[in-house]
PDB file of C-alpha atoms in Angstrom:
ATOM      1  CA  UNK A   1     -52.072   9.888  15.046  1.00  0.00           C
ATOM      2  CA  UNK A   2     -49.938   8.788  17.973  1.00  0.00           C
ATOM      3  CA  UNK A   3     -48.806   5.724  16.004  1.00  0.00           C
ATOM      4  CA  UNK A   4     -47.748   7.698  13.162  1.00  0.00           C
ATOM      5  CA  UNK A   5     -45.559  10.133  15.088  1.00  0.00           C
ATOM      6  CA  UNK A   6     -44.137   7.125  16.902  1.00  0.00           C
ATOM      7  CA  UNK A   7     -43.276   5.539  13.723  1.00  0.00           C
ATOM      8  CA  UNK A   8     -41.589   8.632  12.450  1.00  0.00           C
ATOM      9  CA  UNK A   9     -39.502   9.116  15.513  1.00  0.00           C
ATOM     10  CA  UNK A  10     -38.412   5.565  15.649  1.00  0.00           C
ATOM     11  CA  UNK A  11     -37.716   5.354  11.808  1.00  0.00           C
ATOM     12  CA  UNK A  12     -34.161   6.894  12.154  1.00  0.00           C
ATOM     13  CA  UNK A  13     -33.372   4.568  14.904  1.00  0.00           C
ATOM     14  CA  UNK A  14     -34.483   1.439  13.000  1.00  0.00           C
ATOM     15  CA  UNK A  15     -32.453   2.727   9.966  1.00  0.00           C
ATOM     16  CA  UNK A  16     -29.565   3.119  12.238  1.00  0.00           C
ATOM     17  CA  UNK A  17     -29.817  -0.391  13.572  1.00  0.00           C
ATOM     18  CA  UNK A  18     -30.137  -1.844  10.049  1.00  0.00           C
ATOM     19  CA  UNK A  19     -27.031  -0.033   8.998  1.00  0.00           C
ATOM     20  CA  UNK A  20     -25.181  -1.329  11.983  1.00  0.00           C
ATOM     21  CA  UNK A  21     -26.172  -4.866  11.148  1.00  0.00           C
ATOM     22  CA  UNK A  22     -25.337  -4.510   7.492  1.00  0.00           C
ATOM     23  CA  UNK A  23     -21.813  -3.201   8.600  1.00  0.00           C
ATOM     24  CA  UNK A  24     -21.401  -6.341  10.771  1.00  0.00           C
ATOM     25  CA  UNK A  25     -22.373  -8.662   7.998  1.00  0.00           C
ATOM     26  CA  UNK A  26     -19.719  -6.817   5.839  1.00  0.00           C
ATOM     27  CA  UNK A  27     -17.047  -7.337   8.640  1.00  0.00           C
ATOM     28  CA  UNK A  28     -18.224 -10.982   8.780  1.00  0.00           C
ATOM     29  CA  UNK A  29     -17.670 -11.575   5.105  1.00  0.00           C
ATOM     30  CA  UNK A  30     -14.341 -10.040   4.910  1.00  0.00           C
ATOM     31  CA  UNK A  31     -12.656 -13.178   5.990  1.00  0.00           C
ATOM     32  CA  UNK A  32     -14.847 -15.538   3.699  1.00  0.00           C
ATOM     33  CA  UNK A  33     -12.948 -17.270   0.762  1.00  0.00           C
ATOM     34  CA  UNK A  34     -12.696 -17.107  -2.134  1.00  0.00           C
ATOM     35  CA  UNK A  35     -11.679 -13.414  -2.053  1.00  0.00           C
ATOM     36  CA  UNK A  36     -12.944 -11.429  -5.111  1.00  0.00           C
ATOM     37  CA  UNK A  37      -9.463 -10.081  -6.183  1.00  0.00           C
ATOM     38  CA  UNK A  38     -10.516  -9.235  -9.800  1.00  0.00           C
ATOM     39  CA  UNK A  39     -13.370  -7.277  -8.490  1.00  0.00           C
ATOM     40  CA  UNK A  40     -11.274  -5.442  -5.811  1.00  0.00           C
ATOM     41  CA  UNK A  41      -8.674  -4.330  -8.374  1.00  0.00           C
ATOM     42  CA  UNK A  42     -11.331  -3.143 -10.774  1.00  0.00           C
ATOM     43  CA  UNK A  43     -13.222  -1.078  -8.178  1.00  0.00           C
ATOM     44  CA  UNK A  44      -9.965   0.360  -6.624  1.00  0.00           C
ATOM     45  CA  UNK A  45      -8.836   1.453 -10.168  1.00  0.00           C
ATOM     46  CA  UNK A  46     -12.371   2.806 -10.848  1.00  0.00           C
ATOM     47  CA  UNK A  47     -12.611   4.740  -7.503  1.00  0.00           C
ATOM     48  CA  UNK A  48      -8.944   6.113  -8.059  1.00  0.00           C
ATOM     49  CA  UNK A  49      -9.759   7.178 -11.316  1.00  0.00           C
ATOM     50  CA  UNK A  50     -12.825   9.225 -10.455  1.00  0.00           C
ATOM     51  CA  UNK A  51     -11.380  10.858  -7.318  1.00  0.00           C
ATOM     52  CA  UNK A  52      -7.632  11.388  -7.843  1.00  0.00           C
ATOM     53  CA  UNK A  53      -7.878  14.518  -9.860  1.00  0.00           C
ATOM     54  CA  UNK A  54     -10.623  16.198  -8.104  1.00  0.00           C
ATOM     55  CA  UNK A  55      -8.852  15.512  -4.774  1.00  0.00           C
ATOM     56  CA  UNK A  56      -5.471  16.935  -6.051  1.00  0.00           C
ATOM     57  CA  UNK A  57      -7.217  20.058  -7.078  1.00  0.00           C
ATOM     58  CA  UNK A  58      -9.140  20.381  -3.777  1.00  0.00           C
ATOM     59  CA  UNK A  59      -5.884  20.010  -1.901  1.00  0.00           C
ATOM     60  CA  UNK A  60      -4.418  23.157  -3.315  1.00  0.00           C
ATOM     61  CA  UNK A  61      -6.952  25.684  -1.983  1.00  0.00           C
ATOM     62  CA  UNK A  62      -7.242  23.604   1.235  1.00  0.00           C
ATOM     63  CA  UNK A  63      -3.595  24.102   2.043  1.00  0.00           C
ATOM     64  CA  UNK A  64      -3.564  27.597   0.865  1.00  0.00           C
ATOM     65  CA  UNK A  65      -6.535  28.622   3.022  1.00  0.00           C
ATOM     66  CA  UNK A  66      -4.975  27.018   6.122  1.00  0.00           C
ATOM     67  CA  UNK A  67      -1.582  28.527   5.419  1.00  0.00           C
ATOM     68  CA  UNK A  68      -2.853  32.021   4.878  1.00  0.00           C
ATOM     69  CA  UNK A  69      -5.422  31.874   7.853  1.00  0.00           C
ATOM     70  CA  UNK A  70      -2.893  30.301  10.300  1.00  0.00           C
ATOM     71  CA  UNK A  71      -0.106  32.521   9.043  1.00  0.00           C
ATOM     72  CA  UNK A  72      -2.280  35.676   9.653  1.00  0.00           C
ATOM     73  CA  UNK A  73      -3.205  34.548  13.199  1.00  0.00           C
ATOM     74  CA  UNK A  74       0.329  33.573  14.236  1.00  0.00           C
ATOM     75  CA  UNK A  75       1.675  36.873  12.715  1.00  0.00           C
ATOM     76  CA  UNK A  76      -0.581  38.834  15.303  1.00  0.00           C
ATOM     77  CA  UNK A  77       1.118  36.991  18.028  1.00  0.00           C
ATOM     78  CA  UNK A  78       4.625  37.507  16.742  1.00  0.00           C
ATOM     79  CA  UNK A  79       5.265  33.752  16.357  1.00  0.00           C
ATOM     80  CA  UNK A  80       5.868  33.515  12.547  1.00  0.00           C
ATOM     81  CA  UNK A  81       8.479  30.692  13.264  1.00  0.00           C
ATOM     82  CA  UNK A  82       5.664  28.308  14.121  1.00  0.00           C
ATOM     83  CA  UNK A  83       3.813  28.966  10.859  1.00  0.00           C
ATOM     84  CA  UNK A  84       4.982  25.725   9.282  1.00  0.00           C
ATOM     85  CA  UNK A  85       4.337  23.382  11.979  1.00  0.00           C
ATOM     86  CA  UNK A  86       0.873  24.830  12.768  1.00  0.00           C
ATOM     87  CA  UNK A  87      -0.203  24.605   9.123  1.00  0.00           C
ATOM     88  CA  UNK A  88       1.095  21.076   8.732  1.00  0.00           C
ATOM     89  CA  UNK A  89      -0.689  19.999  11.890  1.00  0.00           C
ATOM     90  CA  UNK A  90      -3.873  21.397  10.355  1.00  0.00           C
ATOM     91  CA  UNK A  91      -3.445  19.610   7.077  1.00  0.00           C
ATOM     92  CA  UNK A  92      -2.213  16.329   8.547  1.00  0.00           C
ATOM     93  CA  UNK A  93      -4.613  15.917  11.281  1.00  0.00           C
ATOM     94  CA  UNK A  94      -8.021  17.448   9.893  1.00  0.00           C
ATOM     95  CA  UNK A  95      -7.862  18.814   6.124  1.00  0.00           C
ATOM     96  CA  UNK A  96      -6.416  15.916   4.512  1.00  0.00           C
ATOM     97  CA  UNK A  97      -8.653  13.207   6.011  1.00  0.00           C
ATOM     98  CA  UNK A  98     -11.863  15.302   5.651  1.00  0.00           C
ATOM     99  CA  UNK A  99     -11.011  16.242   2.114  1.00  0.00           C
ATOM    100  CA  UNK A 100     -10.446  12.704   1.190  1.00  0.00           C
ATOM    101  CA  UNK A 101     -13.521  11.639   2.889  1.00  0.00           C
ATOM    102  CA  UNK A 102     -15.620  14.068   0.970  1.00  0.00           C
ATOM    103  CA  UNK A 103     -14.240  12.980  -2.341  1.00  0.00           C
ATOM    104  CA  UNK A 104     -14.592   9.324  -1.610  1.00  0.00           C
ATOM    105  CA  UNK A 105     -18.064   9.780  -0.375  1.00  0.00           C
ATOM    106  CA  UNK A 106     -19.177  12.352  -3.120  1.00  0.00           C
ATOM    107  CA  UNK A 107     -17.544  10.474  -6.121  1.00  0.00           C
ATOM    108  CA  UNK A 108     -16.721   6.936  -5.283  1.00  0.00           C
ATOM    109  CA  UNK A 109     -19.671   6.431  -2.691  1.00  0.00           C
ATOM    110  CA  UNK A 110     -22.284   7.670  -5.047  1.00  0.00           C
ATOM    111  CA  UNK A 111     -20.936   5.368  -7.771  1.00  0.00           C
ATOM    112  CA  UNK A 112     -20.954   2.426  -5.544  1.00  0.00           C
ATOM    113  CA  UNK A 113     -24.757   3.331  -4.545  1.00  0.00           C
ATOM    114  CA  UNK A 114     -25.767   3.872  -8.069  1.00  0.00           C
ATOM    115  CA  UNK A 115     -24.062   0.416  -9.257  1.00  0.00           C
ATOM    116  CA  UNK A 116     -25.576  -1.532  -6.468  1.00  0.00           C
ATOM    117  CA  UNK A 117     -29.032   0.275  -6.710  1.00  0.00           C
ATOM    118  CA  UNK A 118     -29.347  -0.529 -10.431  1.00  0.00           C
ATOM    119  CA  UNK A 119     -28.420  -4.186  -9.842  1.00  0.00           C
ATOM    120  CA  UNK A 120     -31.037  -4.243  -7.074  1.00  0.00           C
ATOM    121  CA  UNK A 121     -34.035  -2.925  -9.272  1.00  0.00           C
ATOM    122  CA  UNK A 122     -32.847  -5.255 -12.154  1.00  0.00           C
ATOM    123  CA  UNK A 123     -33.131  -7.973  -9.590  1.00  0.00           C
ATOM    124  CA  UNK A 124     -29.607  -9.124 -10.234  1.00  0.00           C
ATOM    125  CA  UNK A 125     -28.957  -9.416  -6.336  1.00  0.00           C
ATOM    126  CA  UNK A 126     -31.980 -11.580  -6.019  1.00  0.00           C
ATOM    127  CA  UNK A 127     -30.795 -13.731  -8.768  1.00  0.00           C
ATOM    128  CA  UNK A 128     -27.457 -14.106  -7.148  1.00  0.00           C
ATOM    129  CA  UNK A 129     -29.092 -14.975  -3.938  1.00  0.00           C
ATOM    130  CA  UNK A 130     -31.139 -17.723  -5.645  1.00  0.00           C
ATOM    131  CA  UNK A 131     -27.984 -19.206  -7.072  1.00  0.00           C
ATOM    132  CA  UNK A 132     -26.355 -19.328  -3.640  1.00  0.00           C
ATOM    133  CA  UNK A 133     -24.119 -16.496  -4.128  1.00  0.00           C
ATOM    134  CA  UNK A 134     -23.805 -13.891  -1.252  1.00  0.00           C
ATOM    135  CA  UNK A 135     -24.092 -10.366  -2.733  1.00  0.00           C
ATOM    136  CA  UNK A 136     -22.310  -9.011   0.212  1.00  0.00           C
ATOM    137  CA  UNK A 137     -19.298 -11.261  -0.121  1.00  0.00           C
ATOM    138  CA  UNK A 138     -19.373 -11.065  -4.018  1.00  0.00           C
ATOM    139  CA  UNK A 139     -19.994  -7.358  -4.463  1.00  0.00           C
ATOM    140  CA  UNK A 140     -19.923  -5.391  -1.365  1.00  0.00           C
ATOM    141  CA  UNK A 141     -16.723  -6.556   0.368  1.00  0.00           C
ATOM    142  CA  UNK A 142     -14.259  -5.774  -2.552  1.00  0.00           C
ATOM    143  CA  UNK A 143     -15.856  -2.346  -2.969  1.00  0.00           C
ATOM    144  CA  UNK A 144     -15.396  -1.620   0.786  1.00  0.00           C
ATOM    145  CA  UNK A 145     -11.879  -2.781   0.751  1.00  0.00           C
ATOM    146  CA  UNK A 146     -11.311  -0.725  -2.403  1.00  0.00           C
ATOM    147  CA  UNK A 147     -12.645   2.470  -0.859  1.00  0.00           C
ATOM    148  CA  UNK A 148     -10.520   2.065   2.390  1.00  0.00           C
ATOM    149  CA  UNK A 149      -7.348   1.413   0.260  1.00  0.00           C
ATOM    150  CA  UNK A 150      -7.796   4.452  -2.013  1.00  0.00           C
ATOM    151  CA  UNK A 151      -8.808   6.630   0.941  1.00  0.00           C
ATOM    152  CA  UNK A 152      -5.579   5.874   2.568  1.00  0.00           C
ATOM    153  CA  UNK A 153      -3.423   6.787  -0.727  1.00  0.00           C
ATOM    154  CA  UNK A 154      -5.616   9.838  -1.469  1.00  0.00           C
ATOM    155  CA  UNK A 155      -5.113  11.147   2.050  1.00  0.00           C
ATOM    156  CA  UNK A 156      -1.204  10.953   1.522  1.00  0.00           C
ATOM    157  CA  UNK A 157      -1.635  12.818  -1.700  1.00  0.00           C
ATOM    158  CA  UNK A 158      -3.789  15.527  -0.080  1.00  0.00           C
ATOM    159  CA  UNK A 159      -1.139  15.751   2.671  1.00  0.00           C
ATOM    160  CA  UNK A 160       1.659  16.386   0.350  1.00  0.00           C
ATOM    161  CA  UNK A 161      -0.208  18.778  -2.054  1.00  0.00           C
ATOM    162  CA  UNK A 162      -1.688  20.676   0.931  1.00  0.00           C
ATOM    163  CA  UNK A 163       1.620  21.008   2.589  1.00  0.00           C
ATOM    164  CA  UNK A 164       3.356  22.113  -0.620  1.00  0.00           C
ATOM    165  CA  UNK A 165       0.625  24.569  -1.452  1.00  0.00           C
ATOM    166  CA  UNK A 166       0.649  25.950   2.041  1.00  0.00           C
ATOM    167  CA  UNK A 167       4.425  26.503   1.777  1.00  0.00           C
ATOM    168  CA  UNK A 168       4.099  28.301  -1.539  1.00  0.00           C
ATOM    169  CA  UNK A 169       1.353  30.623  -0.369  1.00  0.00           C
ATOM    170  CA  UNK A 170       3.225  31.310   2.842  1.00  0.00           C
ATOM    171  CA  UNK A 171       6.412  32.158   1.261  1.00  0.00           C
ATOM    172  CA  UNK A 172       4.891  33.955  -1.715  1.00  0.00           C
ATOM    173  CA  UNK A 173       1.906  35.891  -0.420  1.00  0.00           C
ATOM    174  CA  UNK A 174       2.966  36.357   3.379  1.00  0.00           C
ATOM    175  CA  UNK A 175       6.801  36.814   2.865  1.00  0.00           C
ATOM    176  CA  UNK A 176       7.455  33.868   4.992  1.00  0.00           C
ATOM    177  CA  UNK A 177      11.176  32.440   5.080  1.00  0.00           C
ATOM    178  CA  UNK A 178      11.415  29.175   3.340  1.00  0.00           C
ATOM    179  CA  UNK A 179      14.068  27.753   5.828  1.00  0.00           C
ATOM    180  CA  UNK A 180      11.977  28.749   8.893  1.00  0.00           C
ATOM    181  CA  UNK A 181       8.864  27.260   7.436  1.00  0.00           C
ATOM    182  CA  UNK A 182      10.522  23.809   6.890  1.00  0.00           C
ATOM    183  CA  UNK A 183      12.513  23.996  10.001  1.00  0.00           C
ATOM    184  CA  UNK A 184       9.387  24.400  12.005  1.00  0.00           C
ATOM    185  CA  UNK A 185       7.843  21.096  10.989  1.00  0.00           C
ATOM    186  CA  UNK A 186       9.316  19.454  13.806  1.00  0.00           C
ATOM    187  CA  UNK A 187       8.561  22.093  16.459  1.00  0.00           C
ATOM    188  CA  UNK A 188       5.006  20.908  17.208  1.00  0.00           C
ATOM    189  CA  UNK A 189       4.262  18.171  14.716  1.00  0.00           C
ATOM    190  CA  UNK A 190       5.154  14.371  15.627  1.00  0.00           C
ATOM    191  CA  UNK A 191       4.650  11.003  13.913  1.00  0.00           C
ATOM    192  CA  UNK A 192       1.375  10.174  15.717  1.00  0.00           C
ATOM    193  CA  UNK A 193      -0.089  12.993  13.997  1.00  0.00           C
ATOM    194  CA  UNK A 194       0.522  11.322  10.745  1.00  0.00           C
ATOM    195  CA  UNK A 195      -0.718   8.134  11.886  1.00  0.00           C
ATOM    196  CA  UNK A 196      -4.052   9.620  13.101  1.00  0.00           C
ATOM    197  CA  UNK A 197      -4.575  11.195   9.756  1.00  0.00           C
ATOM    198  CA  UNK A 198      -4.171   7.724   8.105  1.00  0.00           C
ATOM    199  CA  UNK A 199      -6.427   6.170  10.625  1.00  0.00           C
ATOM    200  CA  UNK A 200      -8.947   8.645  10.016  1.00  0.00           C
ATOM    201  CA  UNK A 201      -8.859   8.200   6.233  1.00  0.00           C
ATOM    202  CA  UNK A 202      -9.245   4.377   6.630  1.00  0.00           C
ATOM    203  CA  UNK A 203     -12.231   4.691   8.821  1.00  0.00           C
ATOM    204  CA  UNK A 204     -13.756   7.436   6.704  1.00  0.00           C
ATOM    205  CA  UNK A 205     -13.322   5.179   3.691  1.00  0.00           C
ATOM    206  CA  UNK A 206     -15.106   2.312   5.438  1.00  0.00           C
ATOM    207  CA  UNK A 207     -17.886   4.497   6.606  1.00  0.00           C
ATOM    208  CA  UNK A 208     -18.598   5.881   2.978  1.00  0.00           C
ATOM    209  CA  UNK A 209     -18.372   2.440   1.349  1.00  0.00           C
ATOM    210  CA  UNK A 210     -20.618   0.848   3.913  1.00  0.00           C
ATOM    211  CA  UNK A 211     -23.224   3.491   3.894  1.00  0.00           C
ATOM    212  CA  UNK A 212     -23.191   3.622  -0.044  1.00  0.00           C
ATOM    213  CA  UNK A 213     -23.455  -0.092  -0.361  1.00  0.00           C
ATOM    214  CA  UNK A 214     -26.281  -0.209   2.325  1.00  0.00           C
ATOM    215  CA  UNK A 215     -28.236   2.350   0.374  1.00  0.00           C
ATOM    216  CA  UNK A 216     -27.669   0.678  -2.916  1.00  0.00           C
ATOM    217  CA  UNK A 217     -28.697  -2.821  -1.806  1.00  0.00           C
ATOM    218  CA  UNK A 218     -31.744  -1.569  -0.136  1.00  0.00           C
ATOM    219  CA  UNK A 219     -32.784   0.830  -2.948  1.00  0.00           C
ATOM    220  CA  UNK A 220     -36.362   0.490  -4.432  1.00  0.00           C
ATOM    221  CA  UNK A 221     -38.797   2.121  -6.533  1.00  0.00           C
ATOM    222  CA  UNK A 222     -37.178   2.244  -9.985  1.00  0.00           C
ATOM    223  CA  UNK A 223     -34.691   4.556 -11.297  1.00  0.00           C
ATOM    224  CA  UNK A 224     -36.151   7.462  -8.967  1.00  0.00           C
ATOM    225  CA  UNK A 225     -35.428   5.040  -5.951  1.00  0.00           C
ATOM    226  CA  UNK A 226     -31.717   4.573  -7.063  1.00  0.00           C
ATOM    227  CA  UNK A 227     -31.420   8.465  -7.322  1.00  0.00           C
ATOM    228  CA  UNK A 228     -32.651   8.760  -3.725  1.00  0.00           C
ATOM    229  CA  UNK A 229     -30.544   6.106  -2.526  1.00  0.00           C
ATOM    230  CA  UNK A 230     -27.445   8.107  -4.041  1.00  0.00           C
ATOM    231  CA  UNK A 231     -28.439  11.326  -2.488  1.00  0.00           C
ATOM    232  CA  UNK A 232     -29.162   9.792   0.961  1.00  0.00           C
ATOM    233  CA  UNK A 233     -25.944   7.915   1.013  1.00  0.00           C
ATOM    234  CA  UNK A 234     -24.004  10.879   0.356  1.00  0.00           C
ATOM    235  CA  UNK A 235     -25.786  12.970   3.021  1.00  0.00           C
ATOM    236  CA  UNK A 236     -25.754  10.277   5.614  1.00  0.00           C
ATOM    237  CA  UNK A 237     -21.979   9.785   4.989  1.00  0.00           C
ATOM    238  CA  UNK A 238     -21.043  13.561   5.246  1.00  0.00           C
ATOM    239  CA  UNK A 239     -22.932  13.637   8.751  1.00  0.00           C
ATOM    240  CA  UNK A 240     -21.305  10.441  10.066  1.00  0.00           C
ATOM    241  CA  UNK A 241     -17.894  11.628   8.821  1.00  0.00           C
ATOM    242  CA  UNK A 242     -18.019  14.766  10.846  1.00  0.00           C
ATOM    243  CA  UNK A 243     -19.207  13.056  13.900  1.00  0.00           C
ATOM    244  CA  UNK A 244     -16.625  10.238  13.814  1.00  0.00           C
ATOM    245  CA  UNK A 245     -13.890  12.846  12.972  1.00  0.00           C
ATOM    246  CA  UNK A 246     -14.835  14.673  16.199  1.00  0.00           C
ATOM    247  CA  UNK A 247     -14.750  11.547  18.193  1.00  0.00           C
ATOM    248  CA  UNK A 248     -11.349  10.404  16.838  1.00  0.00           C
ATOM    249  CA  UNK A 249      -9.751  13.712  17.238  1.00  0.00           C
ATOM    250  CA  UNK A 250     -10.941  13.971  20.986  1.00  0.00           C
ATOM    251  CA  UNK A 251      -9.882  10.497  21.863  1.00  0.00           C
ATOM    252  CA  UNK A 252      -6.253  11.207  20.149  1.00  0.00           C
ATOM    253  CA  UNK A 253      -5.867  14.535  21.988  1.00  0.00           C
ATOM    254  CA  UNK A 254      -6.394  12.711  25.204  1.00  0.00           C
ATOM    255  CA  UNK A 255      -4.109   9.670  24.488  1.00  0.00           C
ATOM    256  CA  UNK A 256      -1.207  11.491  22.699  1.00  0.00           C
ATOM    257  CA  UNK A 257       0.186  14.491  24.583  1.00  0.00           C
ATOM    258  CA  UNK A 258       0.826  17.518  22.324  1.00  0.00           C
ATOM    259  CA  UNK A 259       4.391  18.390  21.568  1.00  0.00           C
ATOM    260  CA  UNK A 260       5.792  21.551  23.174  1.00  0.00           C
ATOM    261  CA  UNK A 261       7.906  23.767  21.129  1.00  0.00           C
TER     262      UNK A 261
END
């Protein structure tokens, strides 16, 4: 009884250690040659094709909700002139990276886990190892790099669409002034805010790809095991993304002083 309880308690710790070790293996294989350029291009195109339209559609309500909520709160304090800068800060620093991460993990990450899991149960990965081919260097590294690159581009897309959507909703529904909304961009926002959003997207894409690849490579139990691996990869990625987002945001706010209007 005691041993069963101890194993249940220690199992998450062991899984976290294996995931971290897998991430180190991926980092070590990033510099191995030859680089699988064709696989990288194919995976980048596939991930972009399954995420770009949902990301653009999700960005519109994200920007609208933030603009409406922020505009309503600021209006209560009589500071309507800062609506634009506050909305842009919320979109650039938080909404855009998180929306990008959720779509990358939900669409791209699940596809990676399913693909690698299917290869695992068909014993393709074992066959590659017998032939002296490292599956991590051949299959995982291109997918990780593709996820990171696509996440950065999607973050830019969400930022542009979110800011534009917030502008439209603020001007149309809240009777905001277009000139004041645009002019207030530089009141509180600064260039490091854009950089931290890009860094978040890059890190989130890395986490989503590594977790999905780990669950796919370690899938077992037939098709049901592959489905379980996909579900677990998405859930674990979501949890890690919110924790990492909190850590990065806290560090950023400590290092970069906020700009005062």
